[in-house]
Amino acid sequence: MSSAFSGKVVLITGAAAGIGKTTAEAFAAQGARLVLADIDAIGGEAVVAGIRERGGEAVFSRCNVADAEQVKALLAMIENDFGRLDCAFNNAGVEFEQHKLADGDEAVFDRIMDVNVKGVWQCMRFEIPLMLKHGGGAIVNTASIAALGAAPKMSIYAASKHAVLGLTRSAAVEYAKRGVRINAVCPAVIDTEMFRRAAEIEPRKAEIAAAMHPIGRIGKAEEIAAAVLYLCSEGAGFTTGIALPVDGGSTCI
Ligand code: NAD
């Protein structure tokens, strides 16, 4: 087992599936002590079991990131049981709405904003004080290429991910001198459960999605995990407030 994150306490939200799960496995392989959070306890416990089987260290804590009390309790548990927080990957998110703006629904708007925006804000507001207690840390928030431009038929989702960049950049500047680096990763289409659910509604989704990336395919969760580990690493020590596209070239056309 490699040890780039040996002994580092790392929190990952949305860790029961997809990008969060794969990133948890990548951190575990580098020696991190993981706290995995998700609303899906069965999936989260299964990820923990897999990591432990391979000799890694992980615990699961059920947490809805949109709920302030649950996020506060999660960070209190981390302080009590681990004494510190070195890295946080605020990744829990819900998918886009698949219709034009005027066909939108208020309940859908509230749900997307609650998880994707308020969830990231809640997490950062309790993570940052704990990181500051021991000299700093690194935070990565999951945005999207939908945060970098227009995203037809997903305007609410796009607005939520633009907001993630607003939170990321503003907090990055606020805490830059105090040792907390805060960045965002902007995936294009990645092959996860979220993508597969969208593909069930639109059967040609896989073909259309592959064609929109100059690389000619959709991305793998491992490719997002690699970017997150880089942004959390000492090698990224001069990098804060960025929105890193991991997108097969799709934002340069
Ligand atoms: P996924 O649906 O496969 O996994 C998301 C996980 O988040 C699930 O385990 C789910 O239970 C959890 N979750 C949802 N709501 C939660 C809440 N309120 N509190 C805690 N956990 C919650 O999705 P994914 O594709 O791995 O997406 C992860 C992140 O990446 C999301 O923020 C998503 O918007 C973003 N993203 C995904 C893609 C893609 O194509 N898959 C592209 C760009 C950005």
Tab-separated table of C-alpha atoms and ligand atoms in Angstrom:
chain	number	residue	atom	x	y	z
A	1	MET	CA	0.000	0.000	0.000
A	2	SER	CA	1.330	3.439	-1.002
A	3	SER	CA	1.444	6.027	1.767
A	4	ALA	CA	1.030	9.512	0.278
A	5	PHE	CA	-1.923	10.137	2.642
A	6	SER	CA	-0.689	7.931	5.466
A	7	GLY	CA	-2.475	8.830	8.719
A	8	LYS	CA	-4.406	11.706	7.117
A	9	VAL	CA	-8.033	11.949	8.204
A	10	VAL	CA	-10.202	12.310	5.092
A	11	LEU	CA	-13.969	12.930	4.971
A	12	ILE	CA	-15.884	12.044	1.795
A	13	THR	CA	-19.593	12.747	1.304
A	14	GLY	CA	-21.684	10.835	-1.201
A	15	ALA	CA	-19.273	7.978	-0.603
A	16	ALA	CA	-21.695	5.064	-1.012
A	17	ALA	CA	-21.577	5.111	-4.823
A	18	GLY	CA	-20.010	6.516	-7.935
A	19	ILE	CA	-17.277	9.144	-7.738
A	20	GLY	CA	-17.323	9.279	-3.917
A	21	LYS	CA	-16.920	5.514	-3.539
A	22	THR	CA	-14.083	5.309	-6.060
A	23	THR	CA	-12.324	8.299	-4.486
A	24	ALA	CA	-12.641	6.678	-1.049
A	25	GLU	CA	-10.984	3.545	-2.404
A	26	ALA	CA	-8.179	5.611	-3.961
A	27	PHE	CA	-7.503	7.487	-0.686
A	28	ALA	CA	-7.595	4.203	1.250
A	29	ALA	CA	-4.987	2.716	-1.080
A	30	GLN	CA	-2.736	5.674	-0.163
A	31	GLY	CA	-3.031	5.087	3.590
A	32	ALA	CA	-5.758	7.608	4.533
A	33	ARG	CA	-8.020	7.174	7.568
A	34	LEU	CA	-11.448	7.585	6.007
A	35	VAL	CA	-14.772	8.849	7.274
A	36	LEU	CA	-17.411	8.066	4.653
A	37	ALA	CA	-20.768	9.818	4.771
A	38	ASP	CA	-23.928	9.246	2.742
A	39	ILE	CA	-27.694	8.921	3.117
A	40	ASP	CA	-27.351	5.333	1.826
A	41	ALA	CA	-26.195	3.371	4.872
A	42	ILE	CA	-26.227	-0.047	3.179
A	43	GLY	CA	-24.096	1.176	0.285
A	44	GLY	CA	-21.788	3.112	2.603
A	45	GLU	CA	-21.201	0.163	4.939
A	46	ALA	CA	-20.431	-2.011	1.888
A	47	VAL	CA	-17.751	0.461	0.749
A	48	VAL	CA	-16.240	0.438	4.255
A	49	ALA	CA	-16.224	-3.381	4.308
A	50	GLY	CA	-14.438	-3.507	0.941
A	51	ILE	CA	-11.793	-1.014	2.077
A	52	ARG	CA	-11.169	-2.934	5.329
A	53	GLU	CA	-10.883	-6.230	3.437
A	54	ARG	CA	-8.026	-4.681	1.472
A	55	GLY	CA	-6.315	-3.548	4.698
A	56	GLY	CA	-7.518	0.051	4.665
A	57	GLU	CA	-9.067	2.130	7.437
A	58	ALA	CA	-12.604	3.480	7.097
A	59	VAL	CA	-15.760	4.164	9.079
A	60	PHE	CA	-19.225	5.001	7.787
A	61	SER	CA	-21.533	7.655	9.202
A	62	ARG	CA	-25.051	8.188	7.864
A	63	CYS	CA	-25.488	11.867	7.067
A	64	ASN	CA	-27.789	13.965	4.925
A	65	VAL	CA	-25.538	16.861	3.917
A	66	ALA	CA	-28.514	19.192	3.542
A	67	ASP	CA	-29.282	18.857	7.266
A	68	ALA	CA	-27.245	21.207	9.462
A	69	GLU	CA	-27.666	19.137	12.630
A	70	GLN	CA	-26.496	15.954	10.903
A	71	VAL	CA	-23.442	17.649	9.389
A	72	LYS	CA	-22.597	19.282	12.725
A	73	ALA	CA	-22.869	15.883	14.452
A	74	LEU	CA	-20.672	14.274	11.771
A	75	LEU	CA	-17.892	16.820	12.300
A	76	ALA	CA	-18.244	16.529	16.095
A	77	MET	CA	-17.771	12.761	15.771
A	78	ILE	CA	-14.659	13.301	13.618
A	79	GLU	CA	-13.180	15.711	16.176
A	80	ASN	CA	-13.984	13.358	19.038
A	81	ASP	CA	-12.832	10.102	17.421
A	82	PHE	CA	-9.995	11.302	15.161
A	83	GLY	CA	-8.984	14.626	16.706
A	84	ARG	CA	-8.472	16.353	13.362
A	85	LEU	CA	-9.566	16.651	9.734
A	86	ASP	CA	-6.931	16.912	7.010
A	87	CYS	CA	-8.948	16.618	3.796
A	88	ALA	CA	-12.601	16.794	2.831
A	89	PHE	CA	-14.206	15.852	-0.468
A	90	ASN	CA	-17.679	17.445	-0.537
A	91	ASN	CA	-19.095	15.360	-3.315
A	92	ALA	CA	-22.675	14.350	-2.411
A	93	GLY	CA	-25.009	15.592	-5.102
A	94	VAL	CA	-28.239	14.908	-6.940
A	95	GLU	CA	-28.752	14.903	-10.664
A	96	PHE	CA	-30.177	17.283	-13.177
A	97	GLU	CA	-33.818	17.757	-14.068
A	98	GLN	CA	-33.889	16.950	-17.836
A	99	HIS	CA	-36.391	19.625	-18.917
A	100	LYS	CA	-36.363	23.227	-20.071
A	101	LEU	CA	-36.464	26.018	-17.480
A	102	ALA	CA	-40.134	27.003	-17.931
A	103	ASP	CA	-41.224	23.399	-17.353
A	104	GLY	CA	-39.485	23.399	-13.981
A	105	ASP	CA	-40.954	22.398	-10.661
A	106	GLU	CA	-40.365	24.192	-7.353
A	107	ALA	CA	-39.888	20.986	-5.376
A	108	VAL	CA	-37.178	19.846	-7.809
A	109	PHE	CA	-35.476	23.253	-7.559
A	110	ASP	CA	-35.487	23.062	-3.759
A	111	ARG	CA	-34.141	19.501	-3.695
A	112	ILE	CA	-31.268	20.214	-6.100
A	113	MET	CA	-30.317	23.431	-4.269
A	114	ASP	CA	-30.650	21.787	-0.844
A	115	VAL	CA	-28.208	18.978	-1.572
A	116	ASN	CA	-25.870	20.467	-4.173
A	117	VAL	CA	-25.516	23.976	-2.733
A	118	LYS	CA	-26.617	23.993	0.889
A	119	GLY	CA	-24.974	20.599	1.408
A	120	VAL	CA	-21.563	21.861	0.254
A	121	TRP	CA	-21.982	25.049	2.324
A	122	GLN	CA	-23.018	23.109	5.456
A	123	CYS	CA	-20.045	20.785	5.087
A	124	MET	CA	-17.521	23.591	4.608
A	125	ARG	CA	-18.884	25.648	7.480
A	126	PHE	CA	-18.248	22.814	9.938
A	127	GLU	CA	-15.083	21.417	8.286
A	128	ILE	CA	-13.126	24.675	8.114
A	129	PRO	CA	-13.156	25.423	11.884
A	130	LEU	CA	-11.900	21.891	12.629
A	131	MET	CA	-9.133	22.206	10.014
A	132	LEU	CA	-8.124	25.598	11.434
A	133	LYS	CA	-7.616	24.048	14.881
A	134	HIS	CA	-4.580	22.138	13.627
A	135	GLY	CA	-3.150	24.500	11.030
A	136	GLY	CA	-5.184	23.857	7.910
A	137	GLY	CA	-6.265	21.274	5.401
A	138	ALA	CA	-7.516	20.741	1.881
A	139	ILE	CA	-11.103	20.756	0.646
A	140	VAL	CA	-12.339	19.685	-2.776
A	141	ASN	CA	-15.929	20.311	-3.823
A	142	THR	CA	-17.576	18.473	-6.702
A	143	ALA	CA	-18.918	20.948	-9.245
A	144	SER	CA	-19.387	19.956	-12.896
A	145	ILE	CA	-18.697	21.247	-16.379
A	146	ALA	CA	-22.297	22.495	-15.985
A	147	ALA	CA	-20.711	25.076	-13.632
A	148	LEU	CA	-18.632	26.490	-16.480
A	149	GLY	CA	-21.242	27.422	-19.058
A	150	ALA	CA	-24.731	26.791	-20.375
A	151	ALA	CA	-26.300	23.415	-19.717
A	152	PRO	CA	-29.565	23.064	-21.673
A	153	LYS	CA	-32.313	21.072	-19.950
A	154	MET	CA	-30.447	21.238	-16.688
A	155	SER	CA	-30.592	24.906	-15.758
A	156	ILE	CA	-31.343	24.249	-12.071
A	157	TYR	CA	-28.505	21.737	-11.796
A	158	ALA	CA	-26.201	24.147	-13.668
A	159	ALA	CA	-27.160	26.971	-11.299
A	160	SER	CA	-26.425	24.708	-8.322
A	161	LYS	CA	-22.978	23.857	-9.667
A	162	HIS	CA	-22.221	27.516	-10.518
A	163	ALA	CA	-23.054	28.201	-6.860
A	164	VAL	CA	-20.575	25.508	-5.767
A	165	LEU	CA	-17.863	27.477	-7.590
A	166	GLY	CA	-19.006	30.683	-5.881
A	167	LEU	CA	-18.670	29.032	-2.483
A	168	THR	CA	-15.349	27.424	-3.423
A	169	ARG	CA	-13.664	30.557	-4.763
A	170	SER	CA	-14.918	32.876	-2.017
A	171	ALA	CA	-13.958	30.541	0.824
A	172	ALA	CA	-10.591	29.817	-0.842
A	173	VAL	CA	-9.694	33.503	-0.639
A	174	GLU	CA	-11.084	33.875	2.891
A	175	TYR	CA	-8.929	31.043	4.283
A	176	ALA	CA	-5.897	31.101	1.960
A	177	LYS	CA	-3.555	32.653	4.541
A	178	ARG	CA	-4.711	30.261	7.262
A	179	GLY	CA	-3.649	27.043	5.525
A	180	VAL	CA	-6.978	25.789	4.200
A	181	ARG	CA	-6.885	25.236	0.426
A	182	ILE	CA	-10.282	24.938	-1.266
A	183	ASN	CA	-10.713	23.812	-4.868
A	184	ALA	CA	-13.395	22.332	-7.085
A	185	VAL	CA	-13.315	19.512	-9.571
A	186	CYS	CA	-15.524	19.839	-12.665
A	187	PRO	CA	-16.298	16.455	-14.193
A	188	ALA	CA	-17.891	16.067	-17.604
A	189	VAL	CA	-19.993	12.916	-18.060
A	190	ILE	CA	-18.706	10.157	-15.809
A	191	ASP	CA	-19.841	6.543	-15.825
A	192	THR	CA	-21.537	6.236	-12.428
A	193	GLU	CA	-24.943	5.226	-11.091
A	194	MET	CA	-26.069	8.851	-11.644
A	195	PHE	CA	-25.196	8.659	-15.347
A	196	ARG	CA	-26.795	5.222	-15.708
A	197	ARG	CA	-30.073	6.540	-14.228
A	198	ALA	CA	-30.079	9.346	-16.842
A	199	ALA	CA	-29.304	6.824	-19.595
A	200	GLU	CA	-32.361	4.790	-18.592
A	201	ILE	CA	-34.585	7.813	-19.366
A	202	GLU	CA	-32.766	8.606	-22.650
A	203	PRO	CA	-31.471	5.381	-24.247
A	204	ARG	CA	-29.179	7.243	-26.712
A	205	LYS	CA	-27.545	9.086	-23.800
A	206	ALA	CA	-24.359	6.983	-23.810
A	207	GLU	CA	-23.791	7.524	-27.523
A	208	ILE	CA	-24.597	11.264	-27.351
A	209	ALA	CA	-22.451	11.703	-24.239
A	210	ALA	CA	-19.453	9.938	-25.763
A	211	ALA	CA	-19.662	12.188	-28.844
A	212	MET	CA	-19.588	15.414	-26.804
A	213	HIS	CA	-16.100	14.661	-25.460
A	214	PRO	CA	-13.203	15.197	-27.918
A	215	ILE	CA	-11.551	12.153	-26.320
A	216	GLY	CA	-14.474	10.111	-27.744
A	217	ARG	CA	-15.742	8.487	-24.569
A	218	ILE	CA	-17.234	9.364	-21.206
A	219	GLY	CA	-14.997	9.527	-18.131
A	220	LYS	CA	-14.283	7.004	-15.407
A	221	ALA	CA	-14.756	7.674	-11.695
A	222	GLU	CA	-11.063	6.757	-11.234
A	223	GLU	CA	-10.146	9.778	-13.385
A	224	ILE	CA	-12.012	12.124	-11.023
A	225	ALA	CA	-10.516	10.391	-7.989
A	226	ALA	CA	-7.008	10.999	-9.348
A	227	ALA	CA	-7.745	14.732	-9.695
A	228	VAL	CA	-9.161	14.919	-6.166
A	229	LEU	CA	-6.120	13.188	-4.674
A	230	TYR	CA	-3.852	15.599	-6.552
A	231	LEU	CA	-5.773	18.653	-5.274
A	232	CYS	CA	-5.530	17.287	-1.705
A	233	SER	CA	-1.824	16.469	-2.013
A	234	GLU	CA	1.197	18.493	-0.917
A	235	GLY	CA	2.052	18.829	-4.619
A	236	ALA	CA	-0.964	21.131	-4.971
A	237	GLY	CA	0.241	23.302	-2.080
A	238	PHE	CA	0.153	26.500	-4.210
A	239	THR	CA	-3.240	25.703	-5.740
A	240	THR	CA	-6.401	27.150	-4.243
A	241	GLY	CA	-9.702	28.477	-5.586
A	242	ILE	CA	-9.502	26.654	-8.909
A	243	ALA	CA	-12.233	24.865	-10.853
A	244	LEU	CA	-10.425	21.940	-12.473
A	245	PRO	CA	-12.210	20.464	-15.495
A	246	VAL	CA	-11.731	16.712	-15.879
A	247	ASP	CA	-13.674	16.504	-19.057
A	248	GLY	CA	-12.066	14.728	-21.985
A	249	GLY	CA	-11.522	18.107	-23.652
A	250	SER	CA	-15.192	19.048	-23.745
A	251	THR	CA	-14.787	22.577	-22.365
A	252	CYS	CA	-12.203	23.601	-24.960
A	253	ILE	CA	-14.547	23.288	-27.956
B	1	NAD	P1	-24.089	8.873	-7.711
B	1	NAD	O1	-25.564	9.076	-7.726
B	1	NAD	O2	-23.535	7.685	-8.389
B	1	NAD	O3	-23.559	8.963	-6.212
B	1	NAD	C1	-23.950	10.054	-5.412
B	1	NAD	C2	-23.962	9.636	-3.946
B	1	NAD	O4	-24.395	10.771	-3.172
B	1	NAD	C3	-24.952	8.498	-3.644
B	1	NAD	O5	-24.317	7.504	-2.855
B	1	NAD	C4	-26.067	9.185	-2.876
B	1	NAD	O6	-26.709	8.328	-1.918
B	1	NAD	C5	-25.302	10.322	-2.197
B	1	NAD	N1	-26.197	11.400	-1.783
B	1	NAD	C6	-27.215	11.961	-2.486
B	1	NAD	N2	-27.831	12.890	-1.747
B	1	NAD	C7	-27.185	12.938	-0.556
B	1	NAD	C8	-27.361	13.703	0.628
B	1	NAD	N3	-28.350	14.596	0.737
B	1	NAD	N4	-26.497	13.515	1.661
B	1	NAD	C9	-25.508	12.596	1.568
B	1	NAD	N5	-25.301	11.819	0.475
B	1	NAD	C10	-26.142	11.995	-0.567
B	1	NAD	O7	-23.478	10.193	-8.373
B	1	NAD	P2	-22.017	10.511	-8.947
B	1	NAD	O8	-22.098	10.475	-10.418
B	1	NAD	O9	-20.983	9.742	-8.243
B	1	NAD	O10	-21.967	12.049	-8.536
B	1	NAD	C11	-21.147	12.542	-7.482
B	1	NAD	C12	-21.007	14.036	-7.674
B	1	NAD	O11	-20.467	14.286	-8.966
B	1	NAD	C13	-22.335	14.797	-7.615
B	1	NAD	O12	-22.128	16.025	-6.927
B	1	NAD	C14	-22.651	15.064	-9.078
B	1	NAD	O13	-23.456	16.192	-9.257
B	1	NAD	C15	-21.249	15.246	-9.633
B	1	NAD	N6	-21.109	15.036	-11.071
B	1	NAD	C16	-21.398	13.846	-11.635
B	1	NAD	C17	-21.239	13.683	-13.013
B	1	NAD	C18	-21.552	12.391	-13.721
B	1	NAD	O14	-21.628	12.394	-14.968
B	1	NAD	N7	-21.690	11.285	-13.045
B	1	NAD	C19	-20.758	14.769	-13.791
B	1	NAD	C20	-20.464	15.978	-13.162
B	1	NAD	C21	-20.630	16.096	-11.799
